[in-house]
Amino acid sequence: QRDDAPTCAGFVAIACGSCHNVGLRNDRTVLTWGHQGDDAPTGTGFVAIACGSHHSVAIRDDGTVHTWGRRLNGRSDDAPTGTGFDAIACGYHHSVAIRDDGTVVAWGDRSYYQYVGAPTDAGFVAIACCTHSAYSVGLRNDGTLLPFG
């Protein structure tokens, strides 16, 4: 969405979905524009953001995960709870997060085999998802990659 993009300064990260955008500001607030932003989290303390096709995810400085947007697209009742999350990524219909112990947690619509081959061990430091398919890649702390989905 270009027509309603904010004109203010102070962004430190941005993410784009199919028809929505999320910005992380230097005051650690989240700003959304386009569709799917009605139930975005409020307050401060956010440290990471990601967008899927029609959903978004953010992590607060206490390591909690916040999801919003369409429920079937990775914003679902099986999103992780608790603290200790360090990194997030969103795919078309799924989301993936890395805990501070290096384990990977995935959630969302399972109908496209997003979790086939998903890692069950620790040692992951980064994750990426394709926003128009069910494919993800994890980066291990030894520099090796693990594709899954």
mmCIF file of C-alpha atoms in Angstrom:
data_model
loop_
_atom_site.group_PDB
_atom_site.id
_atom_site.type_symbol
_atom_site.label_atom_id
_atom_site.label_comp_id
_atom_site.label_asym_id
_atom_site.label_seq_id
_atom_site.Cartn_x
_atom_site.Cartn_y
_atom_site.Cartn_z
ATOM 1 C CA GLN A 1 0.000 0.000 0.000
ATOM 2 C CA ARG A 2 1.713 3.147 -1.183
ATOM 3 C CA ASP A 3 -1.090 5.655 -0.844
ATOM 4 C CA ASP A 4 -1.315 5.544 2.944
ATOM 5 C CA ALA A 5 2.350 5.068 3.845
ATOM 6 C CA PRO A 6 3.474 7.186 6.796
ATOM 7 C CA THR A 7 5.593 10.228 6.075
ATOM 8 C CA CYS A 8 7.186 10.427 9.522
ATOM 9 C CA ALA A 9 10.809 9.507 10.252
ATOM 10 C CA GLY A 10 12.267 7.258 12.921
ATOM 11 C CA PHE A 11 11.882 3.773 11.461
ATOM 12 C CA VAL A 12 14.488 1.099 12.238
ATOM 13 C CA ALA A 13 12.826 -1.877 10.461
ATOM 14 C CA ILE A 14 10.062 -2.506 7.936
ATOM 15 C CA ALA A 15 8.173 -5.559 6.686
ATOM 16 C CA CYS A 16 5.707 -6.003 3.828
ATOM 17 C CA GLY A 17 2.799 -8.413 3.369
ATOM 18 C CA SER A 18 0.519 -8.875 0.377
ATOM 19 C CA CYS A 19 -1.498 -5.734 1.094
ATOM 20 C CA HIS A 20 -0.182 -4.385 4.378
ATOM 21 C CA ASN A 21 3.026 -3.087 5.917
ATOM 22 C CA VAL A 22 4.529 -2.873 9.379
ATOM 23 C CA GLY A 23 7.192 -0.498 10.614
ATOM 24 C CA LEU A 24 9.239 -0.685 13.793
ATOM 25 C CA ARG A 25 10.084 2.765 15.089
ATOM 26 C CA ASN A 26 13.127 3.845 17.088
ATOM 27 C CA ASP A 27 10.871 4.370 20.126
ATOM 28 C CA ARG A 28 10.103 0.620 19.845
ATOM 29 C CA THR A 29 6.493 1.079 18.765
ATOM 30 C CA VAL A 30 4.819 -0.688 15.848
ATOM 31 C CA LEU A 31 3.077 1.244 13.076
ATOM 32 C CA THR A 32 0.917 -0.475 10.446
ATOM 33 C CA TRP A 33 -0.613 0.709 7.188
ATOM 34 C CA GLY A 34 -2.659 -0.946 4.477
ATOM 35 C CA HIS A 35 -5.008 -3.823 5.317
ATOM 36 C CA GLN A 36 -4.716 -6.140 8.362
ATOM 37 C CA GLY A 37 -3.596 -3.460 10.778
ATOM 38 C CA ASP A 38 -6.766 -3.006 12.815
ATOM 39 C CA ASP A 39 -5.699 -5.240 15.688
ATOM 40 C CA ALA A 40 -1.980 -4.465 15.695
ATOM 41 C CA PRO A 41 -0.333 -4.409 19.122
ATOM 42 C CA THR A 42 0.010 -1.137 20.959
ATOM 43 C CA GLY A 43 2.527 0.119 23.447
ATOM 44 C CA THR A 44 6.316 0.082 23.386
ATOM 45 C CA GLY A 45 9.065 -2.483 23.790
ATOM 46 C CA PHE A 46 8.962 -4.154 20.363
ATOM 47 C CA VAL A 47 12.266 -5.419 18.975
ATOM 48 C CA ALA A 48 11.347 -7.421 15.842
ATOM 49 C CA ILE A 49 8.599 -7.506 13.176
ATOM 50 C CA ALA A 50 7.642 -9.737 10.246
ATOM 51 C CA CYS A 51 4.788 -9.897 7.717
ATOM 52 C CA GLY A 52 3.198 -12.868 6.024
ATOM 53 C CA SER A 53 0.660 -12.731 3.246
ATOM 54 C CA HIS A 54 -2.197 -11.429 5.413
ATOM 55 C CA HIS A 55 -0.803 -11.541 8.934
ATOM 56 C CA SER A 56 1.975 -10.012 11.005
ATOM 57 C CA VAL A 57 4.092 -10.980 13.998
ATOM 58 C CA ALA A 58 6.112 -8.896 16.448
ATOM 59 C CA ILE A 59 8.404 -9.736 19.368
ATOM 60 C CA ARG A 60 8.606 -7.585 22.506
ATOM 61 C CA ASP A 61 11.801 -7.058 24.484
ATOM 62 C CA ASP A 62 10.597 -9.646 27.032
ATOM 63 C CA GLY A 63 10.590 -12.262 24.245
ATOM 64 C CA THR A 64 6.809 -12.586 23.896
ATOM 65 C CA VAL A 65 5.243 -13.068 20.453
ATOM 66 C CA HIS A 66 2.273 -10.989 19.261
ATOM 67 C CA THR A 67 0.284 -11.913 16.140
ATOM 68 C CA TRP A 68 -2.431 -10.083 14.210
ATOM 69 C CA GLY A 69 -4.235 -10.212 10.867
ATOM 70 C CA ARG A 70 -6.087 -13.165 9.353
ATOM 71 C CA ARG A 71 -6.277 -16.103 11.731
ATOM 72 C CA LEU A 72 -5.781 -18.784 9.103
ATOM 73 C CA ASN A 73 -2.551 -17.208 7.908
ATOM 74 C CA GLY A 74 -0.207 -17.719 10.821
ATOM 75 C CA ARG A 75 -2.110 -15.636 13.340
ATOM 76 C CA SER A 76 -3.795 -18.515 15.076
ATOM 77 C CA ASP A 77 -4.650 -20.086 18.381
ATOM 78 C CA ASP A 78 -1.502 -22.220 18.196
ATOM 79 C CA ALA A 79 0.897 -19.253 18.145
ATOM 80 C CA PRO A 80 3.581 -19.708 20.793
ATOM 81 C CA THR A 81 3.085 -18.358 24.283
ATOM 82 C CA GLY A 82 5.577 -17.495 26.969
ATOM 83 C CA THR A 83 8.841 -15.613 26.706
ATOM 84 C CA GLY A 84 12.271 -16.267 25.244
ATOM 85 C CA PHE A 85 11.738 -15.679 21.523
ATOM 86 C CA ASP A 86 14.561 -13.964 19.618
ATOM 87 C CA ALA A 87 13.689 -14.079 15.911
ATOM 88 C CA ILE A 88 10.601 -14.385 13.724
ATOM 89 C CA ALA A 89 9.687 -14.871 10.080
ATOM 90 C CA CYS A 90 6.366 -15.199 8.270
ATOM 91 C CA GLY A 91 5.449 -17.258 5.240
ATOM 92 C CA TYR A 92 2.311 -17.229 3.139
ATOM 93 C CA HIS A 93 0.158 -19.137 5.644
ATOM 94 C CA HIS A 94 2.579 -19.788 8.473
ATOM 95 C CA SER A 95 4.971 -18.194 10.923
ATOM 96 C CA VAL A 96 8.232 -19.395 12.463
ATOM 97 C CA ALA A 97 10.096 -18.203 15.546
ATOM 98 C CA ILE A 98 13.416 -19.055 17.179
ATOM 99 C CA ARG A 99 13.621 -19.359 20.950
ATOM 100 C CA ASP A 100 16.644 -18.078 22.853
ATOM 101 C CA ASP A 101 17.843 -21.711 23.188
ATOM 102 C CA GLY A 102 18.013 -21.986 19.360
ATOM 103 C CA THR A 103 14.944 -24.196 18.902
ATOM 104 C CA VAL A 104 12.417 -23.459 16.157
ATOM 105 C CA VAL A 105 8.651 -23.126 16.679
ATOM 106 C CA ALA A 106 6.261 -23.039 13.687
ATOM 107 C CA TRP A 107 2.513 -22.358 13.590
ATOM 108 C CA GLY A 108 -0.323 -21.467 11.224
ATOM 109 C CA ASP A 109 -2.190 -23.238 8.442
ATOM 110 C CA ARG A 110 -0.756 -26.722 8.000
ATOM 111 C CA SER A 111 -2.547 -27.567 4.743
ATOM 112 C CA TYR A 112 0.483 -26.821 2.555
ATOM 113 C CA TYR A 113 2.982 -29.002 4.465
ATOM 114 C CA GLN A 114 4.806 -25.998 5.935
ATOM 115 C CA TYR A 115 6.288 -28.150 8.687
ATOM 116 C CA VAL A 116 7.544 -31.161 6.729
ATOM 117 C CA GLY A 117 11.157 -31.552 7.800
ATOM 118 C CA ALA A 118 10.940 -28.722 10.348
ATOM 119 C CA PRO A 119 13.859 -28.876 12.778
ATOM 120 C CA THR A 120 13.375 -30.397 16.203
ATOM 121 C CA ASP A 121 16.885 -29.724 17.522
ATOM 122 C CA ALA A 122 18.500 -26.535 18.855
ATOM 123 C CA GLY A 123 21.297 -24.412 17.387
ATOM 124 C CA PHE A 124 19.366 -22.100 15.038
ATOM 125 C CA VAL A 125 20.289 -18.416 14.869
ATOM 126 C CA ALA A 126 18.134 -17.129 11.974
ATOM 127 C CA ILE A 127 15.066 -18.126 9.998
ATOM 128 C CA ALA A 128 13.534 -17.017 6.703
ATOM 129 C CA CYS A 129 10.234 -17.868 5.015
ATOM 130 C CA CYS A 130 8.983 -17.414 1.481
ATOM 131 C CA THR A 131 5.891 -15.214 1.700
ATOM 132 C CA HIS A 132 4.225 -16.819 -1.328
ATOM 133 C CA SER A 133 4.777 -20.484 -0.544
ATOM 134 C CA ALA A 134 5.144 -22.956 2.302
ATOM 135 C CA TYR A 135 8.948 -22.932 2.261
ATOM 136 C CA SER A 136 11.284 -21.924 5.114
ATOM 137 C CA VAL A 137 15.029 -22.077 5.756
ATOM 138 C CA GLY A 138 16.774 -22.183 9.107
ATOM 139 C CA LEU A 139 20.371 -21.058 9.636
ATOM 140 C CA ARG A 140 22.309 -23.049 12.243
ATOM 141 C CA ASN A 141 25.024 -21.602 14.446
ATOM 142 C CA ASP A 142 27.605 -23.649 12.513
ATOM 143 C CA GLY A 143 26.676 -21.867 9.261
ATOM 144 C CA THR A 144 24.693 -24.740 7.711
ATOM 145 C CA LEU A 145 21.199 -24.342 6.320
ATOM 146 C CA LEU A 146 18.116 -26.496 6.844
ATOM 147 C CA PRO A 147 15.302 -25.970 4.326
ATOM 148 C CA PHE A 148 11.877 -27.315 5.246
ATOM 149 C CA GLY A 149 8.248 -27.211 4.100
#
